[in-house]
Amino acid sequence: MNGVEDIYQENSALVYHFLLSKCKDPLLAEDLTQETFLQAIRSIERYDKSCKLSVWLCQIAKHLLYQHWGKQKQEEPLEDYDWMVSAASETERQILAREELSDVIKRMKELPMDMRKVVYLRVQEDLSFREIGKIMGRTENWARVTFYRAKERLKEAVK
């Protein structure tokens, strides 16, 4: 494995842009990029090379971002959300979106296990079809077709 500096040079821009695309806050993305590499150094023994190093680093970054968002929700006083109460139509849209999401999750549980795994790896873990195929012991094309078929089943089920 390359030295820590080499790994940082090769992957820091990718991790930063990944975080920036998720949070839209350059300062937060920069802070979390630094924290990502600190966490990676601390837990390097857990990197099993089952995916690219950059994918592993982005997973750490995503986890740190979600942790940050969770802490922000706990720390912000309720007064800051007064605007949400006055925006009834927005609240209604959010409730409908949650209900739709709940329905999709329920329907996902009805999919065959391979399809569920492919959808999870693609949507939740943000892996490429090539990486999914490798993890599942299949081809990239199999992963792509399985994901497409799962999407189609979910669309039909939700209708």
XYZ file of C-alpha atoms in Angstrom:
159
model
C 0.000 0.000 0.000
C 1.158 3.527 -0.700
C 2.172 5.855 2.070
C -0.483 7.889 3.849
C 0.538 11.037 1.971
C 0.199 9.286 -1.387
C -3.227 7.926 -0.470
C -4.311 11.389 0.628
C -2.998 13.026 -2.562
C -4.709 10.437 -4.757
C -8.095 10.454 -3.011
C -8.663 13.712 -1.115
C -10.174 15.601 -4.051
C -12.540 12.726 -4.796
C -13.669 12.492 -1.157
C -14.067 16.280 -0.925
C -16.203 16.464 -4.089
C -18.246 13.466 -2.953
C -19.010 15.215 0.347
C -19.630 18.558 -1.345
C -22.169 16.957 -3.670
C -24.029 15.588 -0.643
C -23.916 18.557 1.753
C -23.417 21.594 -0.564
C -21.235 23.230 2.133
C -17.551 23.697 1.140
C -16.341 24.246 4.717
C -18.173 21.223 6.052
C -16.936 19.121 3.121
C -13.366 20.212 3.836
C -13.640 19.429 7.564
C -15.217 16.047 6.933
C -12.598 15.204 4.300
C -9.898 15.685 6.918
C -11.882 13.652 9.448
C -12.387 10.909 6.846
C -8.665 10.401 6.424
C -8.115 10.493 10.174
C -10.758 7.788 10.622
C -9.287 5.785 7.750
C -5.836 5.814 9.354
C -7.337 4.702 12.671
C -9.245 1.824 11.089
C -7.000 0.814 8.177
C -6.886 -2.770 9.474
C -10.607 -3.047 8.603
C -9.981 -2.283 4.932
C -10.251 -5.744 3.362
C -9.671 -4.705 -0.276
C -13.078 -6.052 -1.319
C -13.672 -2.671 -2.978
C -11.527 0.163 -4.224
C -9.843 2.269 -1.561
C -11.673 5.333 -2.862
C -15.043 3.586 -2.366
C -14.083 2.647 1.192
C -13.024 6.245 1.908
C -16.287 7.612 0.502
C -18.216 5.217 2.745
C -16.358 6.569 5.767
C -17.067 10.119 4.553
C -20.774 9.386 4.098
C -20.965 7.887 7.582
C -19.280 10.963 9.081
C -21.658 13.263 7.196
C -24.701 11.378 8.494
C -23.264 11.548 12.012
C -22.808 15.304 11.590
C -26.369 15.754 10.385
C -27.656 13.675 13.297
C -25.781 15.849 15.785
C -27.076 19.014 14.080
C -30.678 17.858 14.510
C -30.114 17.239 18.224
C -28.365 20.568 18.797
C -30.716 22.901 16.913
C -33.486 24.444 19.054
C -37.061 23.874 17.964
C -37.629 27.591 17.324
C -35.462 27.254 14.221
C -38.154 25.068 12.672
C -41.064 27.494 13.142
C -41.075 28.170 9.407
C -41.924 24.498 8.825
C -45.065 24.744 10.916
C -46.328 27.687 8.864
C -45.643 25.883 5.605
C -48.484 23.383 5.773
C -48.321 22.400 2.115
C -44.616 21.577 2.454
C -45.370 19.479 5.519
C -48.089 17.638 3.648
C -45.669 16.906 0.816
C -43.145 15.561 3.290
C -45.754 13.303 4.899
C -46.783 11.975 1.496
C -43.148 11.420 0.569
C -42.576 9.483 3.802
C -45.641 7.363 3.149
C -44.439 6.621 -0.374
C -40.976 5.777 0.943
C -42.511 3.516 3.570
C -44.494 1.760 0.846
C -41.389 1.323 -1.317
C -39.455 -0.117 1.635
C -42.312 -2.519 2.364
C -42.364 -3.585 -1.294
C -38.579 -3.986 -1.302
C -38.901 -6.602 1.439
C -41.029 -8.614 -0.981
C -38.270 -8.703 -3.631
C -36.066 -11.778 -3.936
C -32.936 -11.571 -1.764
C -30.521 -11.041 -4.709
C -32.584 -8.119 -5.976
C -32.742 -6.559 -2.502
C -28.969 -6.859 -2.141
C -28.334 -5.269 -5.533
C -30.708 -2.371 -4.803
C -29.146 -1.846 -1.374
C -25.582 -1.892 -2.722
C -26.475 0.464 -5.561
C -28.674 2.959 -3.714
C -27.455 2.865 -0.120
C -23.784 2.021 -0.596
C -23.467 3.924 -3.897
C -21.462 1.138 -5.569
C -20.984 0.711 -9.302
C -22.528 -2.227 -11.134
C -19.035 -3.653 -11.617
C -18.415 -3.567 -7.854
C -21.837 -5.052 -7.136
C -21.201 -7.862 -9.611
C -17.874 -8.599 -7.991
C -19.390 -8.634 -4.483
C -22.249 -10.879 -5.584
C -19.975 -13.203 -7.540
C -21.706 -12.320 -10.803
C -21.055 -10.099 -13.801
C -21.466 -6.358 -14.091
C -24.241 -6.918 -16.641
C -26.091 -9.253 -14.250
C -26.007 -6.527 -11.579
C -27.261 -3.907 -14.045
C -30.140 -6.106 -15.285
C -31.087 -7.201 -11.768
C -31.209 -3.581 -10.598
C -33.355 -2.596 -13.599
C -35.773 -5.486 -12.984
C -36.013 -4.598 -9.278
C -36.805 -0.972 -10.178
C -39.498 -2.101 -12.595
C -41.062 -4.423 -10.000
C -41.070 -1.622 -7.437
C -42.651 0.802 -9.897
C -45.404 -1.693 -10.657
C -45.963 -2.531 -7.004
C -46.212 1.117 -5.961
C -48.773 1.878 -8.702
